[in-house]
Coordinates of C-alpha atoms and ligand atoms in Angstrom, one line a residue:
Chain A
M18 CA 0.1 -0.1 0.0
I19 CA 1.3 3.5 -0.9
V20 CA 0.6 6.1 1.5
K21 CA 0.7 9.4 -0.3
A22 CA 2.1 12.3 1.8
D23 CA -0.3 15.1 2.6
T24 CA 1.4 18.4 1.4
T25 CA -1.6 20.7 1.8
E26 CA -0.4 23.7 4.6
K27 CA -1.8 23.7 7.4
K28 CA -1.8 26.5 10.4
I29 CA -0.2 25.7 13.8
D30 CA 0.2 27.8 16.8
V31 CA 3.8 27.4 18.0
Q32 CA 5.5 28.5 21.7
Y33 CA 8.9 28.6 22.8
Y34 CA 10.0 28.5 26.2
A35 CA 13.6 29.2 27.7
L36 CA 16.8 29.0 25.4
L37 CA 14.2 28.2 22.3
R38 CA 12.2 31.8 23.3
E39 CA 15.4 33.3 23.7
E40 CA 16.7 32.2 20.2
R41 CA 13.7 33.2 18.4
G42 CA 12.9 36.8 20.1
L43 CA 9.6 35.6 20.7
S44 CA 7.6 33.3 22.7
F45 CA 4.5 32.4 20.3
E46 CA 3.5 32.5 16.6
T47 CA 1.5 30.7 14.1
V48 CA 3.2 29.4 11.2
M49 CA 1.8 27.8 7.8
T50 CA 3.4 24.2 7.6
I51 CA 3.5 21.1 5.7
A52 CA 4.9 19.1 8.6
Q53 CA 3.2 16.0 9.5
T54 CA 5.1 15.7 13.1
P55 CA 6.2 17.5 15.8
K56 CA 9.7 16.3 14.7
E57 CA 9.1 17.5 10.9
L58 CA 7.8 21.1 12.4
Y59 CA 10.9 21.5 14.6
G60 CA 13.2 20.5 12.2
E61 CA 11.7 23.1 9.8
L62 CA 11.8 25.8 12.4
Q63 CA 15.4 24.8 13.6
K64 CA 16.8 25.5 10.2
R65 CA 14.9 28.5 9.7
H66 CA 15.9 29.8 12.7
G67 CA 19.2 28.3 13.4
F68 CA 18.1 26.5 17.2
R69 CA 21.2 25.2 18.9
L70 CA 19.1 22.6 20.8
P71 CA 18.8 19.2 19.0
I72 CA 15.4 17.6 19.3
E73 CA 17.0 14.8 21.9
R74 CA 17.2 17.6 24.4
L75 CA 13.5 18.8 24.1
K76 CA 10.3 17.5 25.0
V77 CA 7.2 18.6 23.2
A78 CA 3.6 19.3 24.1
V79 CA 0.6 19.6 21.8
N80 CA -2.7 20.8 22.9
D81 CA -1.6 20.9 26.7
A82 CA -0.4 17.4 26.9
F83 CA 3.4 15.9 26.2
Q84 CA 3.2 13.9 23.0
D85 CA 5.9 11.7 21.1
W86 CA 7.5 13.4 18.3
D87 CA 6.0 11.2 16.1
S88 CA 2.4 11.8 16.6
P89 CA 0.5 13.2 14.0
L90 CA -0.2 17.4 13.7
Q91 CA -3.5 18.5 12.6
P92 CA -4.6 21.6 11.8
N93 CA -4.7 24.2 14.4
D94 CA -2.8 22.6 17.2
N95 CA -1.0 24.5 19.7
V96 CA 3.0 22.9 19.5
V97 CA 5.0 23.9 22.8
F98 CA 8.9 23.2 22.5
I99 CA 10.1 22.6 26.1
P100 CA 13.8 22.5 27.0
P101 CA 14.8 21.4 30.5
V102 CA 15.4 24.1 33.2
A103 CA 17.2 24.2 36.4
G104 CA 17.5 27.8 37.8
G105 CA 16.3 28.4 41.2
Chain B
M123 CA -25.9 24.3 71.5
F124 CA -23.0 26.3 72.3
Q125 CA -22.7 29.9 73.1
I126 CA -20.2 32.6 73.8
S127 CA -21.5 34.6 76.7
T128 CA -20.1 38.0 77.8
S129 CA -22.3 38.4 81.2
P130 CA -22.1 35.7 84.0
I131 CA -23.6 32.0 83.0
D132 CA -26.8 30.9 84.6
E133 CA -26.3 27.3 85.0
V134 CA -30.1 27.0 86.4
A135 CA -31.5 27.8 83.4
L136 CA -29.1 25.7 81.4
K137 CA -30.1 22.9 83.4
K138 CA -33.6 23.3 83.0
R139 CA -33.3 23.4 79.3
L140 CA -31.5 20.1 79.1
E141 CA -34.8 18.6 81.2
N142 CA -36.0 15.5 79.1
P143 CA -38.3 12.8 80.4
K144 CA -36.1 10.3 78.1
A145 CA -33.0 11.3 80.3
G146 CA -31.7 8.9 83.1
A147 CA -28.6 10.8 83.5
F148 CA -27.2 14.3 83.8
V149 CA -23.7 15.2 84.0
S150 CA -22.3 18.8 84.0
F151 CA -19.1 20.4 84.5
E152 CA -18.0 24.1 85.5
G153 CA -14.6 25.6 84.9
W154 CA -14.0 28.1 87.7
V155 CA -11.1 30.9 87.5
R156 CA -8.6 29.7 89.9
N157 CA -6.0 31.7 91.3
H158 CA -2.7 30.2 90.3
H159 CA -1.1 29.1 86.8
E160 CA 2.4 27.7 86.6
G161 CA 3.2 28.8 90.3
R162 CA 2.1 32.5 89.5
E163 CA -0.7 34.1 91.5
V164 CA -3.1 35.3 89.4
V165 CA -5.9 38.1 90.5
L166 CA -7.9 38.2 87.4
L167 CA -8.4 37.1 84.0
E168 CA -9.8 38.3 80.7
Y169 CA -11.2 35.9 78.2
E170 CA -11.3 36.6 74.7
A171 CA -12.4 34.7 71.8
F172 CA -12.0 34.6 67.9
E173 CA -16.0 34.3 67.7
A174 CA -16.8 33.0 64.4
L175 CA -14.1 30.2 64.5
A176 CA -15.1 29.5 67.9
Q177 CA -18.5 29.3 67.7
S178 CA -18.3 27.2 64.2
E179 CA -15.6 24.6 65.8
A180 CA -17.8 24.2 69.2
E181 CA -20.8 23.2 67.1
K182 CA -18.9 20.7 65.5
I183 CA -17.1 19.3 69.1
L184 CA -20.8 19.3 70.0
Q185 CA -22.1 16.9 67.2
E186 CA -19.2 15.0 67.4
A187 CA -20.2 14.0 70.8
V188 CA -23.9 13.2 69.7
S189 CA -22.7 10.9 67.1
R190 CA -20.1 9.4 69.2
F191 CA -21.7 8.7 72.6
E192 CA -25.5 7.9 73.2
I193 CA -26.7 11.0 74.9
E194 CA -29.9 12.7 74.2
E195 CA -28.2 16.5 74.5
A196 CA -25.3 18.5 74.8
I197 CA -24.9 22.5 76.0
C198 CA -21.8 24.5 76.4
V199 CA -21.3 28.0 77.1
H200 CA -18.2 29.6 77.4
R201 CA -17.2 33.3 79.2
T202 CA -15.5 36.1 77.3
G203 CA -14.3 39.2 79.0
A204 CA -13.0 40.2 82.7
L205 CA -13.4 37.3 85.2
C206 CA -12.8 37.3 88.9
I207 CA -11.1 34.2 91.1
G208 CA -13.7 31.7 91.3
A209 CA -16.1 32.7 88.9
L210 CA -17.7 30.3 86.3
A211 CA -15.6 30.5 83.0
V212 CA -17.0 27.3 81.3
W213 CA -20.3 25.4 81.6
V214 CA -21.0 21.9 79.7
G215 CA -24.1 20.0 80.4
V216 CA -24.9 16.6 78.9
T217 CA -28.1 14.1 79.3
A218 CA -28.4 10.4 78.3
A219 CA -30.6 7.6 79.0
H220 CA -27.4 6.4 80.9
R221 CA -24.8 7.5 83.0
G222 CA -21.8 6.1 81.1
A223 CA -22.6 7.8 78.0
A224 CA -23.3 11.2 80.1
F225 CA -19.7 10.6 81.9
Q226 CA -18.0 10.0 78.8
A227 CA -19.6 12.8 76.5
C228 CA -18.8 15.4 79.3
Q229 CA -15.4 14.8 79.5
Y230 CA -14.7 14.8 75.6
I231 CA -16.6 17.9 75.0
M232 CA -14.6 19.8 77.6
D233 CA -11.4 18.3 76.4
A234 CA -11.9 19.2 72.9
I235 CA -12.8 23.0 73.7
K236 CA -9.9 23.3 75.6
S237 CA -7.9 22.2 72.8
R238 CA -9.5 23.3 69.8
L239 CA -11.1 26.5 70.4
P240 CA -9.6 29.6 69.3
I241 CA -10.0 31.5 72.9
W242 CA -7.2 33.1 74.9
K243 CA -7.0 34.2 78.1
K244 CA -4.9 37.1 79.8
E245 CA -3.5 36.4 83.0
H246 CA -3.4 39.5 85.7
Y247 CA -0.9 38.3 88.2
A248 CA -0.6 39.5 92.0
N249 CA 2.8 41.6 90.9
G250 CA 1.0 43.7 88.4
D251 CA 2.1 41.9 85.5
S252 CA -0.1 40.2 82.9
G253 CA 0.2 37.9 79.9
W254 CA -1.9 35.9 77.3
V255 CA -2.1 32.4 77.5
N256 CA -3.8 30.4 75.2
C257 CA -6.4 27.7 76.0
Q258 CA -5.2 25.2 73.6
H259 CA -1.6 24.9 75.3
C260 CA -3.3 24.9 78.9
A261 CA -4.9 21.6 77.4
S262 CA -1.4 20.0 77.1
H263 CA -0.4 20.8 80.4
S264 CA 0.6 17.6 81.1
G265 CA 2.6 17.2 77.7
S266 CA 6.1 18.1 77.3
D267 CA 5.5 20.8 74.4
N268 CA 4.1 23.1 76.4
H269 CA 5.2 26.6 75.2
H270 CA 3.1 29.7 76.4
V271 CA 3.0 33.4 75.0
D272 CA 6.4 34.3 74.1
K273 CA 6.7 37.2 77.1
S274 CA 8.5 39.6 74.8
L275 CA 6.2 39.3 72.0
G276 CA 3.3 40.0 74.3
F277 CA 0.6 38.1 72.3
D278 CA 0.0 34.3 71.7
E279 CA 0.8 31.7 69.0
V280 CA -3.2 31.8 68.0
H281 CA -3.3 35.7 66.9
Y282 CA -0.6 35.2 64.4
Y283 CA -2.5 32.8 62.4
E284 CA -5.9 34.4 62.9
R285 CA -6.8 35.8 59.4
Q286 CA -5.6 32.6 57.7
M287 CA -7.8 30.2 60.7
R288 CA -11.0 32.0 59.3
L289 CA -10.5 30.3 56.1
P290 CA -13.0 27.2 56.4
E291 CA -10.0 25.2 54.7
V292 CA -7.7 25.8 57.5
G293 CA -9.7 26.5 60.8
A294 CA -7.9 25.5 64.1
E295 CA -7.9 21.9 62.7
G296 CA -6.3 22.7 60.0
Q297 CA -3.4 24.7 62.0
A298 CA -2.9 22.4 64.1
T299 CA -2.0 20.2 61.3
L300 CA 0.3 22.6 60.0
K301 CA 1.8 22.7 63.4
Q302 CA 2.5 19.0 63.2
S303 CA 3.9 19.0 59.7
K304 CA 7.5 18.6 58.8
V305 CA 8.7 19.8 55.5
L306 CA 12.3 19.9 54.1
V307 CA 13.3 22.6 51.6
V308 CA 16.4 22.4 49.6
G309 CA 18.2 25.5 48.2
A310 CA 17.5 28.7 50.3
G311 CA 18.3 30.6 47.4
G312 CA 15.6 32.8 44.9
L313 CA 12.8 29.9 45.1
G314 CA 13.6 29.0 48.5
S315 CA 14.0 32.6 49.9
A316 CA 10.1 32.9 49.0
A317 CA 9.1 29.5 50.2
L318 CA 10.5 29.7 53.3
L319 CA 9.3 32.9 54.2
Y320 CA 5.6 31.4 53.7
L321 CA 6.1 28.4 55.0
A322 CA 7.4 29.9 58.3
S323 CA 4.6 32.5 58.4
A324 CA 2.2 29.8 57.6
G325 CA 2.8 27.8 60.9
V326 CA 4.7 24.7 59.4
G327 CA 5.9 23.3 62.8
T328 CA 9.1 22.0 61.6
L329 CA 11.1 23.4 58.7
G330 CA 14.1 21.8 57.5
I331 CA 16.6 23.9 55.5
C332 CA 19.0 22.4 53.4
E333 CA 22.0 24.5 51.5
F334 CA 25.7 24.8 52.1
D335 CA 26.5 28.0 50.3
N336 CA 27.5 31.4 51.4
L337 CA 25.8 34.5 50.7
E338 CA 27.1 36.7 48.2
P339 CA 26.4 40.0 46.8
S340 CA 25.0 39.0 43.7
N341 CA 22.4 36.6 45.2
L342 CA 20.6 39.6 46.9
H343 CA 18.2 40.8 44.3
R344 CA 16.2 37.7 44.3
Q345 CA 17.0 35.8 47.7
V346 CA 14.7 38.1 49.7
L347 CA 15.6 35.8 52.8
Y348 CA 18.9 37.9 53.9
H349 CA 20.6 41.4 54.3
A350 CA 23.1 43.1 52.8
S351 CA 25.1 43.0 55.6
D352 CA 24.9 39.3 55.9
A353 CA 27.4 38.9 52.7
G354 CA 29.8 36.0 53.1
Q355 CA 28.0 34.2 55.8
S356 CA 26.4 31.0 55.9
K357 CA 22.9 31.3 54.2
C358 CA 21.6 28.0 56.5
E359 CA 22.2 30.4 59.7
L360 CA 21.1 33.2 58.1
A361 CA 18.0 31.8 57.0
K362 CA 17.5 30.2 60.1
R363 CA 17.7 33.4 62.2
R364 CA 15.4 35.3 59.9
L365 CA 12.9 33.0 59.8
Q366 CA 12.9 32.2 63.6
A367 CA 12.4 35.8 63.9
L368 CA 9.4 35.9 61.4
N369 CA 7.9 33.3 63.5
P370 CA 9.3 32.3 66.9
F371 CA 6.4 29.3 67.3
I372 CA 8.3 27.3 64.9
H373 CA 11.5 25.0 65.1
I374 CA 13.7 25.2 62.4
Q375 CA 16.5 22.6 61.6
T376 CA 19.6 23.5 59.5
Y377 CA 21.5 21.2 57.1
D378 CA 24.6 23.0 56.0
K379 CA 25.7 20.4 53.7
K380 CA 25.4 19.2 50.1
L381 CA 23.0 16.6 49.5
D382 CA 24.3 13.5 48.3
L383 CA 23.8 10.0 48.0
N384 CA 25.0 8.8 51.6
N385 CA 23.1 11.6 53.5
I386 CA 19.9 12.0 51.7
E387 CA 17.9 9.2 53.1
G388 CA 19.0 10.2 56.7
I389 CA 17.6 13.9 55.9
L390 CA 14.2 13.0 54.4
N391 CA 13.5 10.3 56.4
H392 CA 12.5 13.4 59.0
Y393 CA 10.2 15.3 56.6
D394 CA 6.4 14.7 55.6
L395 CA 7.2 16.7 52.6
V396 CA 10.0 18.0 50.5
L397 CA 10.8 21.3 48.4
D398 CA 13.2 21.1 45.4
C399 CA 14.2 24.6 45.8
T400 CA 18.0 23.8 44.0
D401 CA 19.2 25.6 41.3
N402 CA 21.0 22.6 39.2
F403 CA 19.8 19.0 37.3
K404 CA 22.2 17.2 39.6
T405 CA 20.7 18.0 42.7
K406 CA 17.1 18.0 41.3
F407 CA 17.4 14.3 39.7
L408 CA 19.2 13.2 42.9
L409 CA 16.2 14.7 45.1
N410 CA 13.5 13.4 42.3
D411 CA 15.0 9.7 42.6
A412 CA 15.3 9.6 46.3
A413 CA 11.8 11.1 46.3
V414 CA 10.4 8.0 44.6
H415 CA 12.4 5.9 46.2
F416 CA 11.9 6.7 49.9
Q417 CA 8.1 7.6 48.9
K418 CA 8.1 11.1 50.0
P419 CA 5.8 14.0 48.1
L420 CA 7.9 16.5 46.0
I421 CA 7.1 19.5 45.0
Q422 CA 9.5 20.8 42.4
A423 CA 10.0 24.1 40.5
S424 CA 12.8 25.3 38.2
I425 CA 13.4 29.0 36.7
Y426 CA 14.6 30.2 33.9
Q427 CA 15.2 34.0 33.0
Y428 CA 11.3 35.3 33.0
E429 CA 9.8 31.8 33.1
G430 CA 9.4 28.6 35.3
Q431 CA 7.8 25.2 35.7
L432 CA 6.3 23.4 38.6
Q433 CA 5.3 20.2 39.5
L434 CA 4.7 18.1 42.3
Y435 CA 5.3 14.1 42.8
L436 CA 3.0 12.2 45.2
P437 CA 3.9 8.7 46.3
N438 CA 1.7 6.0 46.1
G439 CA -0.5 7.2 43.3
D440 CA 0.1 7.6 39.4
S441 CA 1.7 10.9 39.6
P442 CA 4.7 10.9 36.9
C443 CA 8.2 12.0 38.5
L444 CA 10.9 14.4 36.8
R445 CA 12.8 11.1 34.7
C446 CA 9.3 10.2 33.4
L447 CA 9.9 13.2 31.0
W448 CA 13.4 13.3 31.3
P449 CA 15.0 9.7 31.8
E450 CA 18.7 11.0 31.5
M451 CA 19.4 13.9 33.5
P452 CA 19.7 16.8 30.8
E453 CA 23.7 18.2 30.3
A454 CA 23.8 21.1 31.9
D455 CA 25.1 23.3 29.2
C456 CA 21.6 22.9 27.3
T457 CA 20.2 25.4 29.4
G458 CA 21.9 28.2 31.9
T459 CA 22.2 28.6 35.3
C460 CA 20.9 32.2 36.9
E461 CA 24.6 33.1 37.0
D462 CA 25.0 32.9 33.3
V463 CA 21.8 33.7 31.9
G464 CA 20.7 36.4 34.2
V465 CA 17.2 36.5 36.3
L466 CA 15.1 38.9 37.8
G467 CA 14.1 38.5 41.5
A468 CA 10.6 38.4 41.0
V469 CA 10.6 35.2 39.3
P470 CA 12.0 32.6 41.5
G471 CA 9.4 34.9 44.2
V472 CA 6.7 34.1 42.2
F473 CA 7.6 30.4 41.8
G474 CA 8.7 29.8 45.4
T475 CA 5.8 31.1 46.4
L476 CA 3.7 28.8 44.3
Q477 CA 5.6 25.8 45.8
A478 CA 4.6 27.1 49.2
M479 CA 1.1 27.5 48.6
E480 CA 1.3 23.7 47.0
A481 CA 2.9 22.6 50.0
L482 CA 0.3 24.1 52.3
K483 CA -2.8 23.1 50.0
Y484 CA -1.1 19.3 50.5
L485 CA -0.5 19.6 54.0
L486 CA -4.3 21.0 54.5
G487 CA -5.7 17.8 52.3
L488 CA -7.0 20.1 49.7
P489 CA -6.7 18.8 46.3
T490 CA -4.5 19.7 43.4
D491 CA -3.8 18.6 39.8
L492 CA -0.6 19.6 39.5
N493 CA 0.3 16.0 40.3
R494 CA -0.5 15.3 36.9
H495 CA 0.5 18.5 35.0
V496 CA 3.7 20.7 34.7
L497 CA 2.2 24.1 35.5
M498 CA 4.3 26.5 33.0
M499 CA 4.4 30.4 33.3
D500 CA 5.8 33.0 31.4
L501 CA 5.9 35.9 33.2
L502 CA 6.9 38.4 30.1
T503 CA 3.8 37.4 28.3
S504 CA 1.7 36.2 31.4
R505 CA 1.1 33.1 29.8
V506 CA -0.1 30.1 32.0
Q507 CA -0.5 26.6 30.9
K508 CA -1.1 23.4 32.3
I509 CA 0.4 20.3 30.5
R510 CA -0.7 16.9 31.0
Q511 CA 1.4 14.5 31.6
I512 CA 1.2 10.7 32.4
Q513 CA 3.4 8.4 34.5
N514 CA 5.7 6.5 32.2
P515 CA 5.7 2.9 32.6
A516 CA 9.4 2.9 31.4
C517 CA 10.7 5.4 33.8
P518 CA 13.8 4.2 34.9
I519 CA 12.9 5.0 38.4
C520 CA 9.1 5.0 39.0
G521 CA 8.6 2.8 36.3
E522 CA 7.5 -1.1 36.1
N523 CA 10.8 -2.5 36.4
A524 CA 12.4 0.3 38.6
D525 CA 13.9 -1.3 41.8
R526 CA 16.3 -0.1 44.5
E527 CA 19.2 -1.4 42.1
S528 CA 18.2 1.1 39.6
F529 CA 18.1 4.0 42.0
L530 CA 21.7 3.1 43.0
T531 CA 22.8 2.6 39.4
M532 CA 21.9 5.8 38.3
M533 CA 23.2 7.8 41.6
N534 CA 26.5 6.1 41.5
G535 CA 26.9 6.9 37.8
N536 CA 26.9 10.5 38.8
A537 CA 29.2 10.1 41.3
E538 CA 31.6 8.4 39.7
E539 CA 31.6 11.1 36.9
E540 CA 31.8 13.3 39.1
I541 CA 34.9 12.5 41.0
D542 CA 37.2 12.0 37.8
L543 CA 36.8 15.9 36.9
E544 CA 36.5 17.0 40.4
I545 CA 38.9 17.3 43.6
D546 CA 37.6 17.5 47.0
L547 CA 40.4 19.6 49.0
A548 CA 39.1 18.0 52.1
A549 CA 40.0 15.1 51.0
C550 CA 43.7 15.5 49.4
S551 CA 46.8 16.1 51.6
R552 CA 49.0 19.3 51.2
E553 CA 51.9 17.6 49.6
H554 CA 49.4 15.9 46.9
L555 CA 48.1 19.4 46.0
N556 CA 51.3 21.2 46.0
A557 CA 52.1 19.6 42.6
F558 CA 49.2 21.5 41.1
Q559 CA 49.0 24.6 39.7
W560 CA 45.9 27.2 40.8
V561 CA 44.0 28.7 37.9
D562 CA 41.2 31.3 38.8
I563 CA 38.6 31.4 36.1
R564 CA 36.1 33.9 37.8
E565 CA 36.0 37.0 36.0
A566 CA 37.3 40.3 37.4
H567 CA 34.5 41.7 39.2
E568 CA 33.9 38.3 41.3
C569 CA 37.0 38.5 42.6
L570 CA 37.7 41.7 44.3
Q571 CA 37.2 40.5 48.0
D572 CA 39.0 37.4 47.6
D573 CA 42.6 37.0 48.8
F574 CA 44.4 33.6 47.8
E575 CA 47.9 35.2 48.3
A576 CA 48.9 31.8 50.3
L577 CA 48.3 30.3 47.2
L578 CA 50.1 30.9 43.7
V579 CA 47.1 31.4 41.4
Q580 CA 46.9 32.4 38.0
Q581 CA 43.8 34.1 36.8
I582 CA 42.1 33.4 33.5
P583 CA 38.8 34.7 33.4
L584 CA 36.7 32.4 31.7
S585 CA 35.5 34.8 29.0
R586 CA 39.0 35.1 27.5
F587 CA 39.8 31.5 28.5
N588 CA 40.5 30.5 24.7
L589 CA 42.5 33.6 24.1
E590 CA 45.1 32.8 27.0
I591 CA 44.7 28.9 26.7
S592 CA 48.4 28.9 24.9
T593 CA 49.8 29.7 28.6
L594 CA 48.7 26.5 29.7
S595 CA 50.5 23.4 28.9
P596 CA 48.3 20.2 28.8
Q597 CA 51.3 18.2 30.6
H598 CA 51.0 20.5 33.7
A599 CA 48.7 19.5 36.5
Y600 CA 46.1 22.2 37.1
L601 CA 43.4 22.9 39.6
V602 CA 40.9 25.1 38.2
F603 CA 38.3 27.1 40.4
C604 CA 35.1 29.4 40.2
Q605 CA 33.0 30.5 42.5
K606 CA 31.0 27.7 42.9
G607 CA 32.6 24.9 41.4
I608 CA 30.1 24.6 38.2
R609 CA 31.7 26.6 35.6
S610 CA 35.0 25.4 36.3
K611 CA 33.8 22.0 36.1
K612 CA 32.4 22.5 32.8
L613 CA 35.7 23.8 31.2
V614 CA 37.9 20.9 33.0
R615 CA 35.4 18.6 30.9
V616 CA 36.6 20.6 27.8
L617 CA 40.0 20.5 28.9
R618 CA 40.2 17.0 28.6
Q619 CA 38.9 16.7 25.8
Q620 CA 41.7 19.0 24.5
G621 CA 44.4 16.8 26.2
F622 CA 44.7 18.1 29.5
T623 CA 44.8 15.1 31.4
K624 CA 45.8 16.4 34.8
V625 CA 43.3 19.2 34.9
Y626 CA 40.7 19.1 38.1
S627 CA 38.0 21.2 38.9
V628 CA 38.1 22.2 42.7
Q629 CA 34.6 20.9 44.2
G630 CA 32.6 23.6 46.0
G631 CA 35.0 26.4 44.5
V632 CA 35.9 29.6 46.5
K633 CA 34.2 28.7 49.8
Q634 CA 35.7 25.2 49.9
I635 CA 39.5 26.7 49.1
Q636 CA 38.7 29.3 52.0
N637 CA 37.4 26.7 54.4
W638 CA 40.8 24.3 53.3
L639 CA 42.7 27.4 54.0
K640 CA 41.5 27.9 57.5
A641 CA 41.7 24.3 58.5
P642 CA 44.6 23.1 60.2
L643 CA 47.6 21.5 58.4
Q644 CA 47.5 17.6 58.4
Ligands
ZN35 ZN1 -1.9 26.7 80.8
ZN36 ZN1 9.2 8.7 37.0

């Protein structure tokens, strides 16, 4: 069976925390993307903005719940990229 | 029926009210004003009640008596205002079918009234002195922990908590619960300052503080427990002094040491609840692993510049732990410490206060959902998010296959790496250390107060290290230090990769060097 990749663009809300927020210079943006998963989305944004953190050092939450990097993205999803923080 | 009365109690009328053909027994108790208390001659008493709370609590007590004992009815009246010696201060009357239940219920009511009602008495002594005494304390005259009103303060403990005891969720019972609670706060920095202040003032009976740093001037903008004139002193002792002055009615225990695998169980054992107010992954993960392993509830918070995260681990449930999300401890360099990236003092203030709030909720038995969510807050945008998290069955610490072995392996893994990069001065002979060249990598503004003339120290600020590294030789032995030992350890890791095999970081940084210089020669 051949699964055809869905190439239609969808609107995704993206939030950045900690180091990512600093590197991006903002904490929230809406992007148009063809990314199918949070992993693809991060790859895309990393290329665009030069984020230093590799995906292995981040967690992702979709619609207020932690999710796998390979879970499918739906239009209008809210995606949050979260680096670990330790300050006190 | 319960009543607070400002006029003399009419016990005859009260007895009449209790008349009941089903009653075969009537028992009454009268509390009189006596002329001595703890060896002092008393001439007059003034009673004061926090009425709303006394009323609701007393009604609860009478209800309890009715449901516990087979009685018909119970009445209690308590006086307020000024009373002379011999005056009737409190009256309890109980009717029942049989005398046994009446006797038992009467005693139960009176004991509970004494120990649970927010009623104080001011004793006027023969020598002209006077003092407030909490009747709740009088209830435990036979007990050992019987501290009365602080003479220098002139008011009693219950006055201190009056406003929070007004809350139905707290009340006299909740306040008593807080007093019996034992909470350990690890880290008395930005988060810890805020958390400790609110836990102490809320009346958490036993507060443990674990902190090994000395106060630095750069701490003051966010560590609001301390005064500018305290710089250089042990934070643990300073915190204790400040909190004891804030609330003299609580007990404060200090641990002026770094938590490690060997001491953590002994310390955690004494507490019902632990707050992680630390600023580094190593202690955060050690605390997390130990909390899961020894089944202690843990409230964790971490901040970064203008934002922070908060979560709660509860044992015996399905609440996830820190390793459910981060099975491996993250590298310290993928995020910054407050020293590197900067922080506004109000941010740890907010999160430390949230930790105190969660702690009080936990102790008072109020519900929370932060045991299944991570609370994330960006204080720049005022964005607040709760992100759902579930327990990870594959978690190396709380998952299905986790056991004591995995806890020890995990912690020993950290310990081994440590030993290799760091040197504990106290554990080395002076002769051994003579072979090393000391390198101070702090920035110029950090080194103003310190004087290490006794040592031959080469100064290479970290910001210029790459430019000056050619002055160092990979064959030489170096002891690299910074303020705390965090930056130096990071640097040593890098230098090892560049072929420096005999370079070590000084564990604990400047404070440890100072202690070591002060210690007598071995
Ligand atoms: Zn007494
Ligand atoms: Zn876990």
